[in-house]
CSV table of C-alpha atoms and ligand atoms in Angstrom, one decimal:
chain,number,residue,atom,x,y,z
A,22,UNK,CA,-22.8,152.6,-46.6
A,23,UNK,CA,-21.2,154.9,-44.0
A,24,UNK,CA,-23.2,153.3,-41.1
A,25,UNK,CA,-21.4,150.8,-38.9
A,26,UNK,CA,-23.4,147.6,-38.3
A,27,UNK,CA,-24.2,148.6,-34.8
A,28,UNK,CA,-25.7,152.0,-35.8
A,29,UNK,CA,-27.5,150.2,-38.7
A,30,UNK,CA,-29.2,147.9,-36.2
A,31,UNK,CA,-30.0,150.9,-34.0
A,32,UNK,CA,-31.5,152.7,-37.0
A,33,UNK,CA,-33.6,149.6,-37.9
A,34,UNK,CA,-34.8,149.4,-34.3
A,35,UNK,CA,-35.6,153.1,-34.2
A,36,UNK,CA,-37.6,152.8,-37.5
A,37,UNK,CA,-39.5,149.7,-36.2
A,38,UNK,CA,-40.3,151.5,-32.9
A,39,UNK,CA,-41.6,154.4,-35.1
A,40,UNK,CA,-43.8,152.0,-36.9
A,41,UNK,CA,-41.8,151.9,-40.1
A,42,UNK,CA,-41.5,148.4,-41.6
A,43,UNK,CA,-44.4,147.1,-39.5
A,44,UNK,CA,-47.3,145.5,-41.3
A,45,UNK,CA,-50.3,147.8,-41.6
A,46,UNK,CA,-53.7,146.0,-41.3
A,47,UNK,CA,-57.1,147.6,-42.0
A,48,UNK,CA,-60.0,146.2,-40.2
A,49,UNK,CA,-63.5,146.8,-41.6
A,50,UNK,CA,-66.1,147.0,-38.8
A,51,UNK,CA,-66.0,147.3,-35.0
A,52,UNK,CA,-68.5,144.6,-34.1
A,53,UNK,CA,-67.3,141.6,-32.1
A,54,UNK,CA,-65.1,140.3,-35.0
A,55,UNK,CA,-63.4,143.6,-35.7
A,56,UNK,CA,-62.7,144.3,-32.1
A,57,UNK,CA,-61.2,140.9,-31.7
A,58,UNK,CA,-59.0,141.5,-34.7
A,59,UNK,CA,-57.8,144.8,-33.3
A,60,UNK,CA,-57.2,143.3,-29.8
A,61,UNK,CA,-54.8,140.7,-31.2
A,62,UNK,CA,-53.1,143.0,-33.7
A,63,UNK,CA,-52.3,145.4,-30.8
A,64,UNK,CA,-50.9,142.5,-28.8
A,65,UNK,CA,-48.3,142.0,-31.6
A,66,UNK,CA,-46.7,145.4,-31.9
A,67,UNK,CA,-43.4,143.8,-32.7
A,68,UNK,CA,-44.7,142.9,-36.1
A,69,UNK,CA,-47.9,144.9,-36.7
A,70,UNK,CA,-48.4,148.7,-36.7
A,71,UNK,CA,-51.5,149.7,-34.7
A,72,UNK,CA,-54.5,148.6,-36.8
A,73,UNK,CA,-56.9,151.1,-38.4
A,74,UNK,CA,-60.5,150.0,-37.7
A,75,UNK,CA,-63.1,151.6,-39.9
A,76,UNK,CA,-66.6,151.7,-38.4
A,77,UNK,CA,-69.5,153.3,-40.2
A,78,UNK,CA,-71.6,154.0,-37.0
A,79,UNK,CA,-70.4,155.9,-34.0
A,80,UNK,CA,-70.5,152.9,-31.6
A,81,UNK,CA,-68.8,149.6,-31.1
A,82,UNK,CA,-70.7,146.3,-30.9
A,83,UNK,CA,-72.2,146.0,-34.4
A,84,UNK,CA,-75.3,143.9,-34.3
A,85,UNK,CA,-75.4,144.2,-30.5
A,86,UNK,CA,-76.2,147.9,-30.7
A,87,UNK,CA,-80.0,147.7,-30.5
A,88,UNK,CA,-81.9,150.3,-32.6
A,89,UNK,CA,-85.6,151.0,-32.0
A,90,UNK,CA,-85.9,152.3,-35.6
A,91,UNK,CA,-86.0,150.2,-38.7
A,92,UNK,CA,-85.2,151.2,-42.3
A,93,UNK,CA,-82.5,153.8,-42.7
A,94,UNK,CA,-80.5,155.9,-40.2
A,95,UNK,CA,-79.9,159.6,-40.1
A,96,UNK,CA,-77.3,159.3,-42.9
A,97,UNK,CA,-79.6,157.4,-45.2
A,98,UNK,CA,-77.8,154.1,-44.6
A,99,UNK,CA,-79.7,150.9,-43.8
A,100,UNK,CA,-80.0,150.2,-40.0
A,101,UNK,CA,-77.4,147.5,-39.3
A,102,UNK,CA,-78.7,145.8,-36.2
A,103,UNK,CA,-81.2,143.0,-36.3
A,104,UNK,CA,-81.6,142.8,-32.5
A,105,UNK,CA,-85.0,142.8,-31.0
A,106,UNK,CA,-85.9,144.5,-27.8
A,107,UNK,CA,-86.3,141.6,-25.4
A,108,UNK,CA,-83.6,139.3,-26.9
A,109,UNK,CA,-81.6,137.2,-24.5
A,110,UNK,CA,-78.6,135.3,-25.9
A,111,UNK,CA,-79.2,131.7,-27.1
A,112,UNK,CA,-75.7,130.7,-26.0
A,113,UNK,CA,-74.7,130.8,-22.3
A,114,UNK,CA,-72.2,133.5,-21.5
A,115,UNK,CA,-69.8,130.9,-20.1
A,116,UNK,CA,-69.0,129.8,-23.7
A,117,UNK,CA,-70.2,132.9,-25.6
A,118,UNK,CA,-67.4,135.0,-24.3
A,119,UNK,CA,-64.0,135.5,-25.9
A,120,UNK,CA,-61.8,132.9,-24.1
A,121,UNK,CA,-59.5,135.7,-22.8
A,122,UNK,CA,-62.3,137.9,-21.5
A,123,UNK,CA,-65.2,136.4,-19.5
A,124,UNK,CA,-68.5,138.1,-18.9
A,125,UNK,CA,-69.1,139.5,-15.4
A,126,UNK,CA,-69.7,136.7,-12.9
A,127,UNK,CA,-72.8,138.2,-11.4
A,128,UNK,CA,-74.7,137.9,-14.7
A,129,UNK,CA,-77.1,135.0,-15.5
A,130,UNK,CA,-76.0,132.5,-18.1
A,131,UNK,CA,-78.3,133.9,-20.8
A,132,UNK,CA,-77.9,137.6,-20.8
A,133,UNK,CA,-80.0,140.4,-22.3
A,134,UNK,CA,-78.5,142.0,-25.5
A,135,UNK,CA,-77.7,145.2,-23.5
A,136,UNK,CA,-75.3,143.1,-21.4
A,137,UNK,CA,-73.5,141.8,-24.6
A,138,UNK,CA,-73.1,145.4,-25.8
A,139,UNK,CA,-71.7,146.4,-22.4
A,140,UNK,CA,-69.4,143.4,-22.5
A,141,UNK,CA,-68.1,144.5,-25.9
A,142,UNK,CA,-67.6,148.0,-24.7
A,143,UNK,CA,-65.6,146.7,-21.7
A,144,UNK,CA,-63.5,144.6,-24.1
A,145,UNK,CA,-62.8,147.7,-26.1
A,146,UNK,CA,-61.8,149.7,-23.0
A,147,UNK,CA,-59.8,146.9,-21.5
A,148,UNK,CA,-57.6,146.4,-24.6
A,149,UNK,CA,-57.6,150.1,-25.4
A,150,UNK,CA,-59.0,149.7,-28.8
A,151,UNK,CA,-61.1,152.8,-29.1
A,152,UNK,CA,-58.3,155.1,-30.2
A,153,UNK,CA,-57.7,152.9,-33.2
A,154,UNK,CA,-61.2,153.0,-34.4
A,155,UNK,CA,-62.3,155.6,-37.1
A,156,UNK,CA,-66.0,156.0,-36.3
A,157,UNK,CA,-68.5,157.3,-38.8
A,158,UNK,CA,-66.3,156.1,-41.6
A,159,UNK,CA,-67.8,154.0,-44.4
A,160,UNK,CA,-65.5,151.7,-46.3
A,161,UNK,CA,-66.4,152.3,-50.0
A,162,UNK,CA,-63.8,150.4,-51.9
A,163,UNK,CA,-61.0,147.9,-51.2
A,164,UNK,CA,-58.6,147.2,-54.1
A,165,UNK,CA,-55.5,145.1,-54.4
A,166,UNK,CA,-52.3,146.9,-55.6
A,167,UNK,CA,-49.7,144.6,-57.3
A,168,UNK,CA,-49.7,141.1,-58.7
A,169,UNK,CA,-51.3,138.2,-57.0
A,170,UNK,CA,-48.1,136.4,-56.3
A,171,UNK,CA,-48.5,135.8,-52.6
A,172,UNK,CA,-49.2,138.4,-50.1
A,173,UNK,CA,-45.7,139.9,-49.8
A,174,UNK,CA,-46.0,141.4,-53.3
A,175,UNK,CA,-49.4,142.9,-52.5
A,176,UNK,CA,-50.8,146.0,-51.0
A,177,UNK,CA,-54.4,147.2,-50.5
A,178,UNK,CA,-55.9,150.6,-51.2
A,179,UNK,CA,-58.9,151.2,-48.9
A,180,UNK,CA,-61.1,154.1,-49.8
A,181,UNK,CA,-63.4,155.4,-47.2
A,182,UNK,CA,-65.9,158.2,-46.8
A,183,UNK,CA,-64.9,160.1,-43.7
A,184,UNK,CA,-67.4,161.8,-41.5
A,185,UNK,CA,-70.5,160.8,-43.3
A,186,UNK,CA,-72.0,164.2,-43.2
A,187,UNK,CA,-69.1,165.9,-45.0
A,188,UNK,CA,-68.6,163.0,-47.5
A,189,UNK,CA,-64.9,163.4,-47.6
A,190,UNK,CA,-63.2,160.6,-49.5
A,191,UNK,CA,-59.8,159.3,-48.5
A,192,UNK,CA,-57.7,156.4,-49.6
A,193,UNK,CA,-55.1,154.7,-47.4
A,194,UNK,CA,-52.7,151.9,-48.2
A,195,UNK,CA,-52.3,148.7,-46.2
A,196,UNK,CA,-50.5,145.4,-46.2
A,197,UNK,CA,-53.5,143.4,-45.3
A,198,UNK,CA,-57.3,143.7,-44.9
A,199,UNK,CA,-59.5,142.0,-42.4
A,200,UNK,CA,-63.2,142.2,-43.5
A,201,UNK,CA,-65.4,142.1,-40.4
A,202,UNK,CA,-68.6,143.7,-41.7
A,203,UNK,CA,-71.0,141.1,-40.3
A,204,UNK,CA,-73.6,139.1,-42.1
A,205,UNK,CA,-76.8,139.6,-40.3
A,206,UNK,CA,-78.0,142.9,-41.8
A,207,UNK,CA,-79.0,142.5,-45.4
A,208,UNK,CA,-82.3,140.5,-45.3
A,209,UNK,CA,-82.6,137.5,-47.5
A,210,UNK,CA,-86.1,137.4,-49.1
A,211,UNK,CA,-86.7,133.9,-50.6
A,212,UNK,CA,-88.0,133.8,-54.2
A,213,UNK,CA,-91.5,132.6,-53.3
A,214,UNK,CA,-93.7,132.7,-56.4
A,215,UNK,CA,-96.5,135.2,-56.2
A,216,UNK,CA,-95.1,136.9,-53.1
A,217,UNK,CA,-96.2,140.3,-54.5
A,218,UNK,CA,-99.8,139.1,-54.2
A,219,UNK,CA,-99.7,138.9,-50.4
A,220,UNK,CA,-102.2,141.5,-49.1
A,221,UNK,CA,-101.3,141.6,-45.4
A,222,UNK,CA,-98.2,142.9,-43.6
A,223,UNK,CA,-95.0,141.4,-45.0
A,224,UNK,CA,-91.9,141.8,-42.9
A,225,UNK,CA,-88.5,140.3,-42.3
A,226,UNK,CA,-87.1,139.5,-38.9
A,227,UNK,CA,-84.4,142.2,-39.5
A,228,UNK,CA,-87.3,144.7,-38.9
A,229,UNK,CA,-88.9,142.9,-35.9
A,230,UNK,CA,-88.3,144.8,-32.7
A,231,UNK,CA,-91.0,143.6,-30.3
A,232,UNK,CA,-94.1,141.5,-30.1
A,233,UNK,CA,-96.7,144.1,-29.1
A,234,UNK,CA,-97.6,145.4,-32.6
A,235,UNK,CA,-98.4,141.8,-33.6
A,236,UNK,CA,-100.6,141.1,-30.5
A,237,UNK,CA,-103.6,138.9,-31.2
A,238,UNK,CA,-102.8,138.7,-34.9
A,239,UNK,CA,-102.6,135.7,-37.1
A,240,UNK,CA,-99.0,135.3,-38.3
A,241,UNK,CA,-97.3,132.9,-40.6
A,242,UNK,CA,-93.7,132.9,-39.6
A,243,UNK,CA,-91.4,131.3,-42.2
A,244,UNK,CA,-88.2,129.7,-40.9
A,245,UNK,CA,-87.4,127.8,-37.8
A,246,UNK,CA,-83.8,128.9,-37.2
A,247,UNK,CA,-82.8,130.5,-33.9
A,248,UNK,CA,-84.5,133.8,-34.6
A,249,UNK,CA,-87.7,132.2,-35.9
A,250,UNK,CA,-88.1,130.1,-32.8
A,251,UNK,CA,-87.3,132.9,-30.5
A,252,UNK,CA,-89.8,135.2,-32.2
A,253,UNK,CA,-92.5,132.5,-32.2
A,254,UNK,CA,-92.0,132.2,-28.4
A,255,UNK,CA,-92.3,136.0,-28.0
A,256,UNK,CA,-95.4,136.2,-30.2
A,257,UNK,CA,-97.2,133.5,-28.3
A,258,UNK,CA,-96.9,135.7,-25.1
A,259,UNK,CA,-99.0,138.4,-26.8
A,260,UNK,CA,-101.6,135.9,-28.0
A,261,UNK,CA,-100.7,135.9,-31.6
A,262,UNK,CA,-101.8,132.8,-33.6
A,263,UNK,CA,-98.6,131.6,-35.1
A,264,UNK,CA,-98.1,129.1,-37.9
A,265,UNK,CA,-94.4,128.2,-37.8
A,266,UNK,CA,-93.7,127.2,-41.4
A,267,UNK,CA,-90.5,125.5,-42.2
A,268,UNK,CA,-88.8,122.9,-44.3
A,269,UNK,CA,-87.1,121.0,-41.5
A,270,UNK,CA,-88.3,117.8,-39.9
A,271,UNK,CA,-91.2,118.6,-37.5
A,272,UNK,CA,-89.9,119.9,-34.1
A,273,UNK,CA,-90.6,117.4,-31.4
A,274,UNK,CA,-90.1,119.8,-28.4
A,275,UNK,CA,-93.1,121.4,-26.6
A,276,UNK,CA,-94.1,124.6,-28.5
A,277,UNK,CA,-95.7,127.6,-26.8
A,278,UNK,CA,-99.5,127.9,-26.8
A,279,UNK,CA,-100.9,129.3,-30.0
A,280,UNK,CA,-98.0,128.0,-32.1
A,281,UNK,CA,-98.5,125.2,-34.6
A,282,UNK,CA,-96.2,123.9,-37.3
A,283,UNK,CA,-96.7,123.7,-41.1
A,284,UNK,CA,-94.5,122.8,-44.0
A,285,UNK,CA,-92.8,125.6,-46.0
A,286,UNK,CA,-94.8,128.2,-47.9
A,287,UNK,CA,-94.7,127.1,-51.5
A,288,UNK,CA,-96.4,130.0,-53.2
A,289,UNK,CA,-98.8,132.9,-52.8
A,290,UNK,CA,-102.0,132.6,-54.8
A,291,UNK,CA,-103.4,135.5,-56.9
A,292,UNK,CA,-106.0,136.1,-54.1
A,293,UNK,CA,-103.2,136.6,-51.6
A,294,UNK,CA,-103.5,133.2,-49.8
A,295,UNK,CA,-100.3,131.4,-48.7
A,296,UNK,CA,-100.1,127.9,-50.0
A,297,UNK,CA,-98.0,125.4,-47.9
A,298,UNK,CA,-96.2,122.5,-49.5
A,299,UNK,CA,-98.9,120.1,-48.4
A,300,UNK,CA,-101.5,122.2,-50.3
A,301,UNK,CA,-103.1,123.7,-47.2
A,302,UNK,CA,-103.9,127.4,-47.4
A,303,UNK,CA,-103.6,130.3,-44.9
A,304,UNK,CA,-104.6,133.9,-45.0
A,305,UNK,CA,-102.7,135.5,-42.2
A,306,UNK,CA,-102.6,139.1,-41.3
A,307,UNK,CA,-98.8,139.0,-41.1
A,308,UNK,CA,-96.3,137.1,-43.1
A,309,UNK,CA,-93.0,137.2,-41.1
A,310,UNK,CA,-89.9,136.0,-42.9
A,311,UNK,CA,-87.2,134.7,-40.6
A,312,UNK,CA,-85.2,133.5,-43.6
A,313,UNK,CA,-81.8,134.8,-42.8
A,314,UNK,CA,-79.4,137.2,-44.4
A,315,UNK,CA,-77.3,137.7,-47.5
A,316,UNK,CA,-73.5,138.0,-47.4
A,317,UNK,CA,-72.8,141.5,-48.8
A,318,UNK,CA,-69.4,143.1,-49.6
A,319,UNK,CA,-70.2,146.2,-51.6
A,320,UNK,CA,-66.7,147.6,-51.1
A,321,UNK,CA,-65.2,144.6,-52.9
A,322,UNK,CA,-67.1,145.3,-56.1
A,323,UNK,CA,-64.2,147.7,-56.8
A,324,UNK,CA,-62.0,144.7,-57.2
A,325,UNK,CA,-63.5,142.4,-59.8
A,326,UNK,CA,-60.1,140.8,-60.2
A,327,UNK,CA,-60.7,139.0,-56.9
A,328,UNK,CA,-63.4,137.0,-58.5
A,329,UNK,CA,-65.3,136.9,-55.2
A,330,UNK,CA,-68.6,135.1,-55.6
A,331,UNK,CA,-71.5,135.0,-53.3
A,332,UNK,CA,-73.9,132.3,-54.6
A,333,UNK,CA,-76.6,130.5,-52.8
A,334,UNK,CA,-75.2,131.6,-49.4
A,335,UNK,CA,-71.7,130.4,-50.2
A,336,UNK,CA,-68.7,132.8,-50.4
A,337,UNK,CA,-65.9,131.7,-52.7
A,338,UNK,CA,-62.9,131.4,-53.2
A,339,UNK,CA,-61.9,131.3,-49.5
A,340,UNK,CA,-59.3,128.9,-48.1
A,341,UNK,CA,-60.4,127.7,-44.7
A,342,UNK,CA,-63.6,129.8,-45.3
A,343,UNK,CA,-61.3,132.7,-44.4
A,344,UNK,CA,-58.7,133.9,-46.9
A,345,UNK,CA,-58.4,134.5,-50.6
A,346,UNK,CA,-56.0,131.9,-52.0
A,347,UNK,CA,-54.8,134.2,-54.8
A,348,UNK,CA,-54.7,137.3,-52.6
A,349,UNK,CA,-53.8,135.8,-49.2
A,350,UNK,CA,-53.7,139.1,-47.4
A,351,UNK,CA,-57.4,139.5,-47.7
A,352,UNK,CA,-59.4,137.8,-44.9
A,353,UNK,CA,-63.1,137.6,-44.5
A,354,UNK,CA,-63.6,136.9,-40.8
A,355,UNK,CA,-66.6,135.2,-39.3
A,356,UNK,CA,-68.6,134.0,-42.3
A,357,UNK,CA,-69.2,130.5,-41.0
A,358,UNK,CA,-72.7,129.9,-39.6
A,359,UNK,CA,-74.1,127.7,-36.8
A,360,UNK,CA,-71.0,128.5,-34.7
A,361,UNK,CA,-70.1,129.9,-31.3
A,362,UNK,CA,-69.2,133.3,-32.8
A,363,UNK,CA,-66.8,135.1,-30.4
A,364,UNK,CA,-64.5,132.1,-29.7
A,365,UNK,CA,-64.5,131.4,-33.4
A,366,UNK,CA,-63.4,135.0,-34.2
A,367,UNK,CA,-60.7,134.5,-31.5
A,368,UNK,CA,-59.3,131.5,-33.3
A,369,UNK,CA,-59.6,132.9,-36.8
A,370,UNK,CA,-57.9,136.1,-35.9
A,371,UNK,CA,-54.9,134.4,-34.3
A,372,UNK,CA,-54.6,132.2,-37.3
A,373,UNK,CA,-54.6,135.3,-39.6
A,374,UNK,CA,-51.9,136.9,-37.6
A,375,UNK,CA,-49.7,133.8,-37.8
A,376,UNK,CA,-50.2,133.7,-41.5
A,377,UNK,CA,-49.2,137.4,-41.8
A,378,UNK,CA,-46.2,137.1,-39.4
A,379,UNK,CA,-44.9,134.1,-41.4
A,380,UNK,CA,-45.0,131.7,-38.5
A,381,UNK,CA,-47.8,129.7,-40.3
A,382,UNK,CA,-46.7,129.3,-43.9
A,383,UNK,CA,-49.5,128.8,-46.4
A,384,UNK,CA,-49.5,126.1,-49.0
A,385,UNK,CA,-49.2,127.2,-52.6
A,386,UNK,CA,-52.1,129.0,-54.2
A,387,UNK,CA,-52.9,125.9,-56.3
A,388,UNK,CA,-52.8,123.7,-53.2
A,389,UNK,CA,-55.1,126.0,-51.3
A,390,UNK,CA,-57.6,126.1,-54.2
A,391,UNK,CA,-57.5,122.3,-54.5
A,392,UNK,CA,-58.1,121.9,-50.7
A,393,UNK,CA,-60.9,124.5,-50.8
A,394,UNK,CA,-62.7,122.7,-53.7
A,395,UNK,CA,-62.2,119.3,-52.1
A,396,UNK,CA,-63.7,120.6,-48.8
A,397,UNK,CA,-66.8,122.0,-50.6
A,398,UNK,CA,-67.2,118.8,-52.7
A,399,UNK,CA,-66.9,116.6,-49.7
A,400,UNK,CA,-69.7,118.5,-48.0
A,401,UNK,CA,-71.9,118.2,-51.1
A,402,UNK,CA,-71.2,114.5,-51.2
A,403,UNK,CA,-72.5,114.2,-47.6
A,404,UNK,CA,-75.7,115.7,-48.9
A,405,UNK,CA,-75.2,119.2,-47.6
A,406,UNK,CA,-76.9,121.7,-49.9
A,407,UNK,CA,-74.8,124.6,-51.2
A,408,UNK,CA,-76.6,127.1,-49.0
A,409,UNK,CA,-75.7,125.2,-45.9
A,410,UNK,CA,-72.0,124.6,-46.7
A,411,UNK,CA,-70.9,127.4,-44.4
A,412,UNK,CA,-72.8,126.0,-41.5
A,413,UNK,CA,-70.1,124.3,-39.5
A,414,UNK,CA,-72.2,123.3,-36.5
A,415,UNK,CA,-70.5,120.5,-34.6
A,416,UNK,CA,-67.5,120.6,-37.0
A,417,UNK,CA,-66.6,124.0,-35.7
A,418,UNK,CA,-64.6,122.5,-32.9
A,419,UNK,CA,-62.3,120.5,-35.2
A,420,UNK,CA,-62.0,123.6,-37.4
A,421,UNK,CA,-61.0,125.8,-34.4
A,422,UNK,CA,-58.5,123.2,-33.2
A,423,UNK,CA,-57.0,122.9,-36.6
A,424,UNK,CA,-56.4,126.6,-36.8
A,425,UNK,CA,-54.9,126.5,-33.3
A,426,UNK,CA,-52.6,123.7,-34.2
A,427,UNK,CA,-51.5,125.3,-37.5
A,428,UNK,CA,-50.9,128.7,-35.9
A,429,UNK,CA,-49.6,127.4,-32.6
A,430,UNK,CA,-52.0,129.2,-30.2
A,431,UNK,CA,-53.7,127.5,-27.3
A,432,UNK,CA,-56.9,125.6,-28.4
A,433,UNK,CA,-60.2,126.3,-26.6
A,434,UNK,CA,-60.5,124.5,-23.3
A,435,UNK,CA,-62.3,121.2,-23.6
A,436,UNK,CA,-65.4,122.2,-21.7
A,437,UNK,CA,-66.2,124.8,-24.4
A,438,UNK,CA,-67.4,122.2,-26.9
A,439,UNK,CA,-69.2,120.1,-24.4
A,440,UNK,CA,-71.1,122.9,-22.7
A,441,UNK,CA,-72.0,124.5,-26.1
A,442,UNK,CA,-73.2,121.2,-27.5
A,443,UNK,CA,-75.2,120.4,-24.3
A,444,UNK,CA,-76.9,123.8,-24.5
A,445,UNK,CA,-77.8,123.0,-28.1
A,446,UNK,CA,-79.4,119.7,-27.0
A,447,UNK,CA,-81.3,121.4,-24.2
A,448,UNK,CA,-82.6,124.0,-26.6
A,449,UNK,CA,-83.9,121.3,-28.9
A,450,UNK,CA,-85.6,119.5,-26.0
A,451,UNK,CA,-86.8,122.4,-24.0
A,452,UNK,CA,-87.3,125.4,-26.2
A,453,UNK,CA,-89.5,127.2,-23.7
A,454,UNK,CA,-87.2,127.0,-20.7
A,455,UNK,CA,-83.6,126.5,-21.8
A,456,UNK,CA,-82.7,130.1,-21.2
A,457,UNK,CA,-83.6,129.8,-17.5
A,458,UNK,CA,-80.8,127.2,-17.0
A,459,UNK,CA,-77.7,128.4,-15.3
A,460,UNK,CA,-74.2,127.0,-15.9
A,461,UNK,CA,-71.1,127.0,-13.8
A,462,UNK,CA,-67.6,126.1,-15.1
A,463,UNK,CA,-65.8,124.3,-12.4
A,464,UNK,CA,-62.4,124.1,-14.0
A,465,UNK,CA,-61.1,123.9,-17.6
A,466,UNK,CA,-62.8,120.5,-18.1
A,467,UNK,CA,-66.0,120.3,-16.0
A,468,UNK,CA,-69.2,122.3,-15.8
A,469,UNK,CA,-72.6,121.9,-14.2
A,470,UNK,CA,-76.0,123.0,-15.1
A,471,UNK,CA,-78.9,124.0,-12.8
A,472,UNK,CA,-82.4,123.9,-14.1
A,473,UNK,CA,-85.0,125.9,-12.2
A,474,UNK,CA,-87.9,124.1,-10.6
A,475,UNK,CA,-91.1,124.3,-12.7
A,476,UNK,CA,-92.6,127.0,-10.4
A,477,UNK,CA,-89.5,129.2,-10.9
A,478,UNK,CA,-89.8,129.1,-14.7
B,524,FAD,P1,-71.5,142.8,-36.7
B,524,FAD,O1,-71.8,142.7,-35.2
B,524,FAD,O2,-72.6,142.8,-37.6
B,524,FAD,O3,-70.5,144.0,-36.9
B,524,FAD,C1,-70.2,144.5,-38.2
B,524,FAD,C2,-69.7,145.9,-38.0
B,524,FAD,O4,-69.2,146.4,-39.3
B,524,FAD,C3,-70.9,146.9,-37.7
B,524,FAD,O5,-70.5,147.7,-36.6
B,524,FAD,C4,-71.1,147.7,-39.0
B,524,FAD,O6,-71.5,149.0,-38.7
B,524,FAD,C5,-69.7,147.7,-39.6
B,524,FAD,N1,-69.7,147.8,-41.0
B,524,FAD,C6,-70.4,147.1,-41.9
B,524,FAD,N2,-70.1,147.5,-43.2
B,524,FAD,C7,-69.1,148.5,-43.1
B,524,FAD,C8,-68.5,149.4,-44.0
B,524,FAD,N3,-68.6,149.3,-45.3
B,524,FAD,N4,-67.6,150.3,-43.5
B,524,FAD,C9,-67.4,150.4,-42.2
B,524,FAD,N5,-68.0,149.7,-41.2
B,524,FAD,C10,-68.9,148.7,-41.7
B,524,FAD,N6,-74.2,135.4,-31.3
B,524,FAD,C11,-73.9,134.8,-30.1
B,524,FAD,O7,-72.8,134.5,-29.8
B,524,FAD,N7,-74.9,134.6,-29.2
B,524,FAD,C12,-76.2,135.0,-29.4
B,524,FAD,O8,-77.1,134.8,-28.6
B,524,FAD,C13,-76.5,135.6,-30.7
B,524,FAD,N8,-77.8,136.0,-31.0
B,524,FAD,C14,-78.0,136.7,-32.1
B,524,FAD,C15,-79.3,137.2,-32.4
B,524,FAD,C16,-79.5,138.0,-33.5
B,524,FAD,C17,-80.9,138.5,-33.8
B,524,FAD,C18,-78.5,138.2,-34.5
B,524,FAD,C19,-78.7,139.0,-35.7
B,524,FAD,C20,-77.2,137.7,-34.2
B,524,FAD,C21,-77.0,136.9,-33.1
B,524,FAD,N9,-75.7,136.4,-32.8
B,524,FAD,C22,-75.4,135.8,-31.6
B,524,FAD,C23,-74.6,136.5,-33.8
B,524,FAD,C24,-73.9,137.8,-33.9
B,524,FAD,O9,-74.1,138.3,-35.1
B,524,FAD,C25,-72.4,137.6,-33.6
B,524,FAD,O10,-72.4,137.2,-32.2
B,524,FAD,C26,-71.5,138.8,-33.7
B,524,FAD,O11,-72.0,139.8,-33.0
B,524,FAD,C27,-71.2,139.1,-35.1
B,524,FAD,O12,-70.2,140.1,-35.1
B,524,FAD,P2,-69.5,140.7,-36.4
B,524,FAD,O13,-68.5,141.6,-35.9
B,524,FAD,O14,-69.2,139.6,-37.3
B,524,FAD,O15,-70.7,141.5,-37.1
């Protein structure tokens, strides 16, 4: 009461500068999504306190931190990365990059995974993110505190195990949580009847590192997604005999020598033979599952009141596939599939910040729930199976633009969509060579592609 209005304003300013009154956001994971979240939070120091990024390993980059080993790490935790030794990106660097941070110009369009890791490290250094990351810190539990009456009445308790070796448990309170824990690390094993009868080597692509151990072997590779196709190409180079088994329409592009297609594996017979859907049998030495990953949020098990469900590869309830309608200060970033990940994280993160700073008001909880249900139903009506609902594919561009429009940040330049979609078409036509193409962006609208002469390939 005794403060004059001028000194009150000065006090408020001093408190804000000291970080009091600013929103505290916890970020779980220092992969591409978590780094992107931290970069944008730090750019808004007027509203947000510096973020706290929890990262269970001692490095940034998440899945881009290649590990030779498989199974568990030195702390008994499952190895996170699913990278394989010779992986080159399947998206050209010209559109894979965060829009505000290009890859080095001297690199080819399809870079080796080590270059992506280097790129993410540079991003981290450039935006001075490292000092905000608590490494070797596992998030064990995230719990809302307060009633679900919109995010302003809510806080979040985040319990972590600090320094994995000492197992010290600490709880910190935040205004919001951005979950960026990735979704390519917990292998999905399809429920194939009789799978336990298989007598050869059964493995998942999460544990595939290089082709040599499979040289000359007969392999049934189940799944023709990006990893399945990539690994089939690698295996053909070491003379493996590969049956590429999948439930999609037969691929029409040229396949590598030694790779043939078959329908999905329907069951495994008691004698260990794999039976395909057309009745044909195979007795391969290796059965390699390239069947994708589960969405896993063990730390949210501490909060059953959230009612978060992961069923058939769909995570609900999430408005815009991103925020919890009843607890709208909990964000799960980057769960959409068949997208251009880094630019997608860039758009989602800026939308999240606009929701939190109040510049992008949310509809009521009921309206968000209605919209979310309508979106899922409309996808189902279009014949999209539940397990594919999170695959945005070509719809990602409208999704990103909508977030930009709602939150008032610049949309991705127009060439992004056209170059990305062109690469997708080239990949479908020319699986064996598309990574030898090189792109150049001429301005914010035009790009060119150069394909090497056959003798250069
Ligand atoms: P991640 O990179 O998985 O990072 C998650 C981080 O969270 C990790 O560092 C992890 O240690 C940490 N974490 C998890 N749980 C906890 C916890 N409880 N407490 C603390 N920390 C935790 N994308 C492309 O753009 N181009 C490509 O060519 C491409 N190829 C790919 C090839 C393969 C084989 C795979 C698996 C993915 C590929 N991707 C590609 C997709 C890639 O996953 C994304 O580009 C992106 O790296 C995902 O980032 P993320 O931050 O969401 O997850």
